[in-house]
């Protein structure tokens, strides 16, 4: 009785243990399934073909609707890229999964279709997320033709990092779905990522600084900036360094991280530039003329195009001058125009003051000679009461007098 075989009902699926036996069982089941469900299989294939055709039509429509925008990467463009990256075989797997139940597929074929759908959907989702992430980066950066090269130099390594991360996650999910213990794999990836991060800390620091420049737009290629006492034009924004052409002619190469650690003045985005001029006149200038100088300076500034007076007035008493300060704005972003406007204002002041007889002050000194008692001695001959200089005989008599 112990050796008697147990009778297994025919409707219970018992797969063989060996690989050859499993393959033979799958073939036998498939043949039996084809004989028993011919009509259902034909209908399922027809429905599956229609589903694939509809999905392909949706894909083509999305690609046409979401064409590349020449100016900026829009959300429509991102959706078009995601549709273009949808694999044809993934659409076939979706159709097979949808009609699988209607065709009453055998258990082994049903599990195979389910496994292929899981793997295909996982990796296809990784591709979609990658295109969405990269598109969002370009959209957030506001990429135009002017600065596309700056982002293009960074997109290579960004694409690699995003692709590696997403497909590593997808692989772990697929292996976990197959019953593989992925704890060690995840731990190994974590330790390896930490080691790579520590080894390339400086590179990643400059890389993230480059991404911050691209996303936040403190400046762009072609902008005039001032940084750490250096004034120049941005020539290139790279992954590690930014190249600045200084106004003195040389090219200054600065690390991106160092560039963002200090204040950066973007001179390109000025809608006006503030000019400050100090004007000094002599102490012999009459009071009424000093009262008129602010109005004179205002009229000179108003006569120059794009110039507006902000404030003007007397600021103090210098060592050899009465000091006036003139502040005016030049409404221009082009520095050459600002420079020319300042020159015209200076020349206008010079012409007007010369015409009105107002003297500019320059550094002067007056030396006073004193006698032994501390009284000042005139450095020129004393005048008599009639205003005439003493004669030689008179000076001789004064010298011989007791």
Short mmCIF file of N, CA and C in Angstrom, two decimals, residues 66 73-83 131-137 139:
data_model
loop_
_atom_site.label_atom_id
_atom_site.label_comp_id
_atom_site.label_asym_id
_atom_site.label_seq_id
_atom_site.Cartn_x
_atom_site.Cartn_y
_atom_site.Cartn_z
N UNK A 66 3.64 66.57 -29.96
CA UNK A 66 4.67 67.07 -29.05
C UNK A 66 5.99 67.19 -29.80
N UNK A 73 12.40 73.89 -24.03
CA UNK A 73 11.91 72.53 -23.86
C UNK A 73 10.62 72.61 -23.05
N UNK A 74 9.48 72.38 -23.70
CA UNK A 74 8.18 72.49 -23.05
C UNK A 74 7.74 71.11 -22.58
N UNK A 75 6.64 71.10 -21.81
CA UNK A 75 6.10 69.83 -21.33
C UNK A 75 5.56 68.99 -22.49
N UNK A 76 5.05 69.63 -23.53
CA UNK A 76 4.61 68.88 -24.70
C UNK A 76 5.78 68.14 -25.34
N UNK A 77 6.92 68.79 -25.40
CA UNK A 77 8.12 68.14 -25.94
C UNK A 77 8.54 66.96 -25.09
N UNK A 78 8.45 67.11 -23.77
CA UNK A 78 8.82 66.02 -22.87
C UNK A 78 7.91 64.82 -23.08
N UNK A 79 6.59 65.05 -23.21
CA UNK A 79 5.66 63.95 -23.46
C UNK A 79 5.94 63.29 -24.80
N UNK A 80 6.31 64.09 -25.79
CA UNK A 80 6.67 63.51 -27.08
C UNK A 80 7.89 62.62 -27.01
N UNK A 81 8.88 63.03 -26.22
CA UNK A 81 10.06 62.19 -26.06
C UNK A 81 9.72 60.88 -25.35
N UNK A 82 8.86 60.96 -24.35
CA UNK A 82 8.47 59.74 -23.64
C UNK A 82 7.72 58.79 -24.58
N UNK A 83 6.85 59.35 -25.44
CA UNK A 83 6.12 58.50 -26.39
C UNK A 83 7.07 57.88 -27.40
N UNK A 131 13.45 59.91 -19.31
CA UNK A 131 13.11 61.00 -20.23
C UNK A 131 12.40 62.13 -19.51
N UNK A 132 11.54 61.78 -18.54
CA UNK A 132 10.84 62.81 -17.78
C UNK A 132 11.83 63.63 -16.95
N UNK A 133 12.79 62.95 -16.31
CA UNK A 133 13.77 63.66 -15.47
C UNK A 133 14.67 64.55 -16.32
N UNK A 134 15.19 64.02 -17.43
CA UNK A 134 16.06 64.81 -18.29
C UNK A 134 15.30 65.98 -18.91
N UNK A 135 14.06 65.71 -19.33
CA UNK A 135 13.26 66.81 -19.88
C UNK A 135 12.96 67.88 -18.85
N UNK A 136 12.70 67.46 -17.62
CA UNK A 136 12.45 68.44 -16.56
C UNK A 136 13.69 69.27 -16.29
N UNK A 137 14.88 68.65 -16.35
CA UNK A 137 16.11 69.39 -16.14
C UNK A 137 16.28 70.46 -17.22
N UNK A 139 13.88 71.73 -19.09
CA UNK A 139 12.80 72.71 -18.94
C UNK A 139 13.09 73.68 -17.80
#
